[in-house]
Amino acid sequence: MSVSPRLSLFVSRRLVVPCLVVLAATWLWPCSPLLPVTFDEVARGYESILERNLKSTLNFLASGHLRGRATGTPESEVTVAYLASVFERNGLSPVANSETGFLQTFPLVHSLPLESSRCAIENEEGNWEPLQFGTDYLPAPWGAEAEEITEEVVVAGYGLNAPEQHYSDYDGLRVEGKLVAFFSKVPVARDDRFKQFSKEDLEDPFSKVLEAQRRGALAALIILADGEEMPYKDASSIDKSKLYLKDEVDAIRIPTLFLTARAAEKLVRPSGAPEQRKLADIKKRLDETLQPVDLVRGRRLLLETHYQRRANRGHNVVGLLPGSDVRLRDQYILIGAHHDHIGVSDQEVIFYGADDDASGTAALLELSYAFSTNPVRPKRSVVFAAWGAEEIGLFGSKYYVHHPLVPLDKTVAMIQMDMVGRNEDRGSDPSNKYPPEKPESNGNSVNAIGGPFSQGLKSLLQLKNERIGLDIRFRYDFDYENLIKRSDHWPFLKERVPAILLFTGFHPDYHKSTDTADKINYPKLQKITRLVYLVAWDLADQRETPEFHEQPSKTMF
């Protein structure tokens, strides 16, 4: 049956006009403000964050039952099972592309250099002078295994290619098919260019070996400074050997040795020269001129590296609270803390790790409950991550950024909580202009690290703190202890994700068996947890997302 013209016009007006309004709203939505929720809308979750709950959780995590939560131990497995069960109880979901529920498992490897390795230097007479394993040299545990290699040594200064510092030890130097030797650390430059903050880990021997490998070197020899201890020398069995991230070990394809300064003297001495050029003289010239040193080559070195290796594993525990807005739920706010500590000593002394980082992990669990129990849900999705293997090299967070469970370019911001339960307590450091810190003066303070990479994130932290009333200090971003690179926010900063670390400071119990739950400042821990809750809510709901500042500039020392 046909419709009359009058009725047709009425129907079209009743249908078309509302549709146009909806379409207009949809088109205009990106230009309209997206306001954060009010405090009343998030109050229930906020008020659920209580001292008594934090204390109960922290007491279990830092108890003797978990024996210091060392990576790769049975107690670590119990810890991650507990964390996953709490995430599930609190209503979180595993991340969609996670194949093992709440666990992201990453491969680790124990590595023990074996005395069947060999190293010898050719002397003036053409004979091989053997070096002593463990005393003169030691294969780097993360280096590659290699049968006998005999080749000329090329000395490449400090082994650096550092464009930001306008410095390269490889300018005009060909190392392809050679054994490359270089000094540990970085030059002591008069203009302090190597004290400037750099996103590259310039002192890291692993990074230097990768650079030599990229340039075609057959092997790398790291020359230790006079008096510098041989690294990794204490492992006497595979059971006592350190753990390494398997991805990183697999990345090194050339054998690598650490050489003492005394042993290395025999490498840099020019063959046939009437005088001996001392290693210290070469370093001094490098430091003064910042120009590659033209060394007479000719010494050959023989090396062979062997290892005993055993597989192990670590776990990140990752839970997801999906966002409520279909237009924003594929963007993510990430909140993290590391669940591991350093375990038990050879004398069966437990390192409880209450502050480091049972405090942050307890806060993380309470935050997962606070978000899930709040009647209003955040518009963006929130990811809760308890990182593994932080204490032995940030391995869990490093693995995550290379195998992300949600896209990094959709990760709006990351907040890390590491040691958030104590009062800072340390002596003065006049050379770096740090006054002494007394615990009675730090009952309400927390340090925030990472702000120079995102002023927006720093400002939001300050804004939300108006309700909390903490004394937030922004003073350790470029400190001489390199704190900005020492927790799990750092791999995210390297990947251009705005990230900030909350840290209440060092104290005499740091990495000691006396870091126990009875010493935690629970009222302050409650405040910090509530601050993170409010900051994460705003990040999840506001229109503007924090920008990443690519080139923060500040002297580290």
PDB file of C-alpha atoms in Angstrom, residues 273-441:
ATOM      1  CA  ALA A 273     108.892  -0.925  19.147  1.00  0.00           C
ATOM      2  CA  PRO A 274     111.849   0.036  21.377  1.00  0.00           C
ATOM      3  CA  GLU A 275     109.537   1.556  24.004  1.00  0.00           C
ATOM      4  CA  GLN A 276     106.339   0.163  25.457  1.00  0.00           C
ATOM      5  CA  ARG A 277     103.205   2.213  24.973  1.00  0.00           C
ATOM      6  CA  LYS A 278     101.238   1.837  28.153  1.00  0.00           C
ATOM      7  CA  LEU A 279      97.525   1.211  28.185  1.00  0.00           C
ATOM      8  CA  ALA A 280      97.036   4.186  30.523  1.00  0.00           C
ATOM      9  CA  ASP A 281      98.764   6.465  27.976  1.00  0.00           C
ATOM     10  CA  ILE A 282      96.445   5.326  25.222  1.00  0.00           C
ATOM     11  CA  LYS A 283      93.369   5.918  27.374  1.00  0.00           C
ATOM     12  CA  LYS A 284      94.673   9.336  28.375  1.00  0.00           C
ATOM     13  CA  ARG A 285      95.165  10.348  24.750  1.00  0.00           C
ATOM     14  CA  LEU A 286      91.669   9.151  23.882  1.00  0.00           C
ATOM     15  CA  ASP A 287      90.149  11.112  26.759  1.00  0.00           C
ATOM     16  CA  GLU A 288      92.053  14.282  25.869  1.00  0.00           C
ATOM     17  CA  THR A 289      91.594  14.297  22.115  1.00  0.00           C
ATOM     18  CA  LEU A 290      88.409  12.227  21.617  1.00  0.00           C
ATOM     19  CA  GLN A 291      90.047  11.032  18.411  1.00  0.00           C
ATOM     20  CA  PRO A 292      90.749   7.404  17.490  1.00  0.00           C
ATOM     21  CA  VAL A 293      94.267   6.358  18.458  1.00  0.00           C
ATOM     22  CA  ASP A 294      96.397   5.064  15.594  1.00  0.00           C
ATOM     23  CA  LEU A 295      97.884   1.915  17.062  1.00  0.00           C
ATOM     24  CA  VAL A 296     100.493  -0.255  15.420  1.00  0.00           C
ATOM     25  CA  ARG A 297      98.820  -3.561  14.795  1.00  0.00           C
ATOM     26  CA  GLY A 298     100.314  -6.987  14.465  1.00  0.00           C
ATOM     27  CA  ARG A 299      99.665  -8.885  17.664  1.00  0.00           C
ATOM     28  CA  ARG A 300      97.539 -11.936  17.166  1.00  0.00           C
ATOM     29  CA  LEU A 301      95.301 -13.575  19.704  1.00  0.00           C
ATOM     30  CA  LEU A 302      93.962 -17.110  19.931  1.00  0.00           C
ATOM     31  CA  LEU A 303      90.641 -17.704  21.623  1.00  0.00           C
ATOM     32  CA  GLU A 304      88.134 -20.464  22.146  1.00  0.00           C
ATOM     33  CA  THR A 305      84.955 -20.147  24.229  1.00  0.00           C
ATOM     34  CA  HIS A 306      82.803 -22.847  25.802  1.00  0.00           C
ATOM     35  CA  TYR A 307      79.783 -22.695  28.097  1.00  0.00           C
ATOM     36  CA  GLN A 308      77.367 -24.782  30.070  1.00  0.00           C
ATOM     37  CA  ARG A 309      73.870 -23.427  29.570  1.00  0.00           C
ATOM     38  CA  ARG A 310      70.487 -24.371  30.991  1.00  0.00           C
ATOM     39  CA  ALA A 311      67.047 -23.074  30.103  1.00  0.00           C
ATOM     40  CA  ASN A 312      64.790 -21.352  32.606  1.00  0.00           C
ATOM     41  CA  ARG A 313      61.902 -18.937  32.376  1.00  0.00           C
ATOM     42  CA  GLY A 314      60.352 -15.808  33.822  1.00  0.00           C
ATOM     43  CA  HIS A 315      56.821 -14.456  33.759  1.00  0.00           C
ATOM     44  CA  ASN A 316      55.021 -11.189  33.380  1.00  0.00           C
ATOM     45  CA  VAL A 317      51.509 -11.294  34.844  1.00  0.00           C
ATOM     46  CA  VAL A 318      49.253  -9.110  32.705  1.00  0.00           C
ATOM     47  CA  GLY A 319      45.559  -8.369  33.134  1.00  0.00           C
ATOM     48  CA  LEU A 320      43.187  -6.179  31.121  1.00  0.00           C
ATOM     49  CA  LEU A 321      40.206  -4.050  32.075  1.00  0.00           C
ATOM     50  CA  PRO A 322      38.522  -3.296  28.723  1.00  0.00           C
ATOM     51  CA  GLY A 323      37.531   0.308  28.100  1.00  0.00           C
ATOM     52  CA  SER A 324      33.861   1.261  28.036  1.00  0.00           C
ATOM     53  CA  ASP A 325      34.026   3.519  24.964  1.00  0.00           C
ATOM     54  CA  VAL A 326      34.044   1.685  21.635  1.00  0.00           C
ATOM     55  CA  ARG A 327      35.979   4.583  20.082  1.00  0.00           C
ATOM     56  CA  LEU A 328      38.737   4.525  22.719  1.00  0.00           C
ATOM     57  CA  ARG A 329      38.965   1.000  24.064  1.00  0.00           C
ATOM     58  CA  ASP A 330      41.772   0.130  21.644  1.00  0.00           C
ATOM     59  CA  GLN A 331      43.963   2.680  23.441  1.00  0.00           C
ATOM     60  CA  TYR A 332      45.645   1.634  26.678  1.00  0.00           C
ATOM     61  CA  ILE A 333      46.881   2.961  30.006  1.00  0.00           C
ATOM     62  CA  LEU A 334      49.529   0.656  31.479  1.00  0.00           C
ATOM     63  CA  ILE A 335      50.203   0.412  35.226  1.00  0.00           C
ATOM     64  CA  GLY A 336      53.201  -1.683  36.324  1.00  0.00           C
ATOM     65  CA  ALA A 337      55.282  -2.965  39.219  1.00  0.00           C
ATOM     66  CA  HIS A 338      57.840  -5.776  39.393  1.00  0.00           C
ATOM     67  CA  HIS A 339      57.009  -8.863  41.444  1.00  0.00           C
ATOM     68  CA  ASP A 340      60.497 -10.384  41.715  1.00  0.00           C
ATOM     69  CA  HIS A 341      63.258  -9.808  44.242  1.00  0.00           C
ATOM     70  CA  ILE A 342      66.697 -11.409  44.831  1.00  0.00           C
ATOM     71  CA  GLY A 343      65.759 -14.552  46.718  1.00  0.00           C
ATOM     72  CA  VAL A 344      67.898 -16.385  49.272  1.00  0.00           C
ATOM     73  CA  SER A 345      71.633 -16.208  49.957  1.00  0.00           C
ATOM     74  CA  ASP A 346      73.980 -19.199  50.022  1.00  0.00           C
ATOM     75  CA  GLN A 347      73.633 -19.071  53.810  1.00  0.00           C
ATOM     76  CA  GLU A 348      69.820 -19.399  53.508  1.00  0.00           C
ATOM     77  CA  VAL A 349      69.195 -15.769  54.459  1.00  0.00           C
ATOM     78  CA  ILE A 350      65.942 -14.550  52.899  1.00  0.00           C
ATOM     79  CA  PHE A 351      65.856 -11.189  51.128  1.00  0.00           C
ATOM     80  CA  TYR A 352      62.187 -10.375  51.676  1.00  0.00           C
ATOM     81  CA  GLY A 353      61.930  -7.411  49.294  1.00  0.00           C
ATOM     82  CA  ALA A 354      59.044  -5.733  51.108  1.00  0.00           C
ATOM     83  CA  ASP A 355      59.706  -2.284  49.675  1.00  0.00           C
ATOM     84  CA  ASP A 356      61.469  -3.598  46.565  1.00  0.00           C
ATOM     85  CA  ASP A 357      58.966  -4.262  45.157  1.00  0.00           C
ATOM     86  CA  ALA A 358      56.238  -5.971  47.156  1.00  0.00           C
ATOM     87  CA  SER A 359      55.067  -2.409  47.899  1.00  0.00           C
ATOM     88  CA  GLY A 360      54.480  -1.639  44.218  1.00  0.00           C
ATOM     89  CA  THR A 361      52.985  -5.067  43.538  1.00  0.00           C
ATOM     90  CA  ALA A 362      50.541  -4.765  46.442  1.00  0.00           C
ATOM     91  CA  ALA A 363      49.521  -1.345  45.103  1.00  0.00           C
ATOM     92  CA  LEU A 364      49.056  -2.837  41.629  1.00  0.00           C
ATOM     93  CA  LEU A 365      46.699  -5.521  42.945  1.00  0.00           C
ATOM     94  CA  GLU A 366      44.680  -2.978  44.906  1.00  0.00           C
ATOM     95  CA  LEU A 367      44.420  -0.788  41.831  1.00  0.00           C
ATOM     96  CA  SER A 368      43.076  -3.688  39.791  1.00  0.00           C
ATOM     97  CA  TYR A 369      40.371  -4.154  42.432  1.00  0.00           C
ATOM     98  CA  ALA A 370      39.623  -0.425  42.668  1.00  0.00           C
ATOM     99  CA  PHE A 371      39.117  -0.067  38.914  1.00  0.00           C
ATOM    100  CA  SER A 372      37.022  -3.207  38.565  1.00  0.00           C
ATOM    101  CA  THR A 373      34.819  -2.477  41.595  1.00  0.00           C
ATOM    102  CA  ASN A 374      34.039   1.088  40.548  1.00  0.00           C
ATOM    103  CA  PRO A 375      30.546   1.294  38.985  1.00  0.00           C
ATOM    104  CA  VAL A 376      31.785   3.572  36.184  1.00  0.00           C
ATOM    105  CA  ARG A 377      34.352   2.042  33.839  1.00  0.00           C
ATOM    106  CA  PRO A 378      37.215   3.954  32.169  1.00  0.00           C
ATOM    107  CA  LYS A 379      36.765   4.835  28.504  1.00  0.00           C
ATOM    108  CA  ARG A 380      40.224   3.633  27.483  1.00  0.00           C
ATOM    109  CA  SER A 381      41.401   0.164  28.458  1.00  0.00           C
ATOM    110  CA  VAL A 382      43.692  -0.268  31.446  1.00  0.00           C
ATOM    111  CA  VAL A 383      46.466  -2.878  31.487  1.00  0.00           C
ATOM    112  CA  PHE A 384      47.906  -4.066  34.797  1.00  0.00           C
ATOM    113  CA  ALA A 385      51.367  -5.639  34.513  1.00  0.00           C
ATOM    114  CA  ALA A 386      53.421  -7.331  37.224  1.00  0.00           C
ATOM    115  CA  TRP A 387      56.854  -7.584  35.620  1.00  0.00           C
ATOM    116  CA  GLY A 388      59.254 -10.453  36.159  1.00  0.00           C
ATOM    117  CA  ALA A 389      63.065 -10.451  36.266  1.00  0.00           C
ATOM    118  CA  GLU A 390      63.483  -6.719  36.925  1.00  0.00           C
ATOM    119  CA  GLU A 391      66.236  -7.276  39.465  1.00  0.00           C
ATOM    120  CA  ILE A 392      68.452  -9.126  37.003  1.00  0.00           C
ATOM    121  CA  GLY A 393      68.195  -6.729  34.068  1.00  0.00           C
ATOM    122  CA  LEU A 394      64.632  -5.420  33.459  1.00  0.00           C
ATOM    123  CA  PHE A 395      64.158  -8.610  31.465  1.00  0.00           C
ATOM    124  CA  GLY A 396      60.364  -8.817  31.803  1.00  0.00           C
ATOM    125  CA  SER A 397      59.659  -5.303  30.591  1.00  0.00           C
ATOM    126  CA  LYS A 398      62.368  -5.555  27.916  1.00  0.00           C
ATOM    127  CA  TYR A 399      60.722  -8.702  26.614  1.00  0.00           C
ATOM    128  CA  TYR A 400      57.301  -7.068  26.687  1.00  0.00           C
ATOM    129  CA  VAL A 401      58.258  -4.046  24.572  1.00  0.00           C
ATOM    130  CA  HIS A 402      59.639  -6.419  21.912  1.00  0.00           C
ATOM    131  CA  HIS A 403      56.630  -8.749  22.228  1.00  0.00           C
ATOM    132  CA  PRO A 404      53.847  -6.366  23.317  1.00  0.00           C
ATOM    133  CA  LEU A 405      50.471  -7.812  24.241  1.00  0.00           C
ATOM    134  CA  VAL A 406      48.802  -4.533  23.228  1.00  0.00           C
ATOM    135  CA  PRO A 407      50.272  -2.215  20.575  1.00  0.00           C
ATOM    136  CA  LEU A 408      52.900   0.180  21.923  1.00  0.00           C
ATOM    137  CA  ASP A 409      51.713   2.908  19.561  1.00  0.00           C
ATOM    138  CA  LYS A 410      48.286   2.599  21.196  1.00  0.00           C
ATOM    139  CA  THR A 411      49.734   2.715  24.719  1.00  0.00           C
ATOM    140  CA  VAL A 412      48.919   6.255  25.844  1.00  0.00           C
ATOM    141  CA  ALA A 413      51.045   6.230  29.004  1.00  0.00           C
ATOM    142  CA  MET A 414      52.771   3.943  31.472  1.00  0.00           C
ATOM    143  CA  ILE A 415      53.012   4.383  35.266  1.00  0.00           C
ATOM    144  CA  GLN A 416      55.574   2.287  37.163  1.00  0.00           C
ATOM    145  CA  MET A 417      55.626   1.824  40.943  1.00  0.00           C
ATOM    146  CA  ASP A 418      58.947   0.577  42.295  1.00  0.00           C
ATOM    147  CA  MET A 419      59.831   0.964  45.996  1.00  0.00           C
ATOM    148  CA  VAL A 420      56.860   3.077  47.025  1.00  0.00           C
ATOM    149  CA  GLY A 421      56.575   2.051  50.669  1.00  0.00           C
ATOM    150  CA  ARG A 422      59.392   3.586  52.689  1.00  0.00           C
ATOM    151  CA  ASN A 423      60.798   6.955  53.767  1.00  0.00           C
ATOM    152  CA  GLU A 424      63.975   8.022  52.009  1.00  0.00           C
ATOM    153  CA  ASP A 425      66.983   7.686  54.320  1.00  0.00           C
ATOM    154  CA  ARG A 426      70.484   8.391  53.011  1.00  0.00           C
ATOM    155  CA  GLY A 427      73.573  10.465  53.687  1.00  0.00           C
ATOM    156  CA  SER A 428      74.484  13.697  51.978  1.00  0.00           C
ATOM    157  CA  ASP A 429      76.251  13.848  48.626  1.00  0.00           C
ATOM    158  CA  PRO A 430      77.869  17.294  48.392  1.00  0.00           C
ATOM    159  CA  SER A 431      79.565  16.613  45.054  1.00  0.00           C
ATOM    160  CA  ASN A 432      76.135  16.134  43.485  1.00  0.00           C
ATOM    161  CA  LYS A 433      74.419  18.784  45.606  1.00  0.00           C
ATOM    162  CA  TYR A 434      72.207  16.301  47.453  1.00  0.00           C
ATOM    163  CA  PRO A 435      71.490  17.063  51.118  1.00  0.00           C
ATOM    164  CA  PRO A 436      71.111  14.238  53.636  1.00  0.00           C
ATOM    165  CA  GLU A 437      67.685  12.628  53.675  1.00  0.00           C
ATOM    166  CA  LYS A 438      66.248  11.723  57.074  1.00  0.00           C
ATOM    167  CA  PRO A 439      63.259   9.356  57.306  1.00  0.00           C
ATOM    168  CA  GLU A 440      61.385  11.696  59.639  1.00  0.00           C
ATOM    169  CA  SER A 441      61.490  14.349  56.895  1.00  0.00           C
TER     170      SER A 441
END
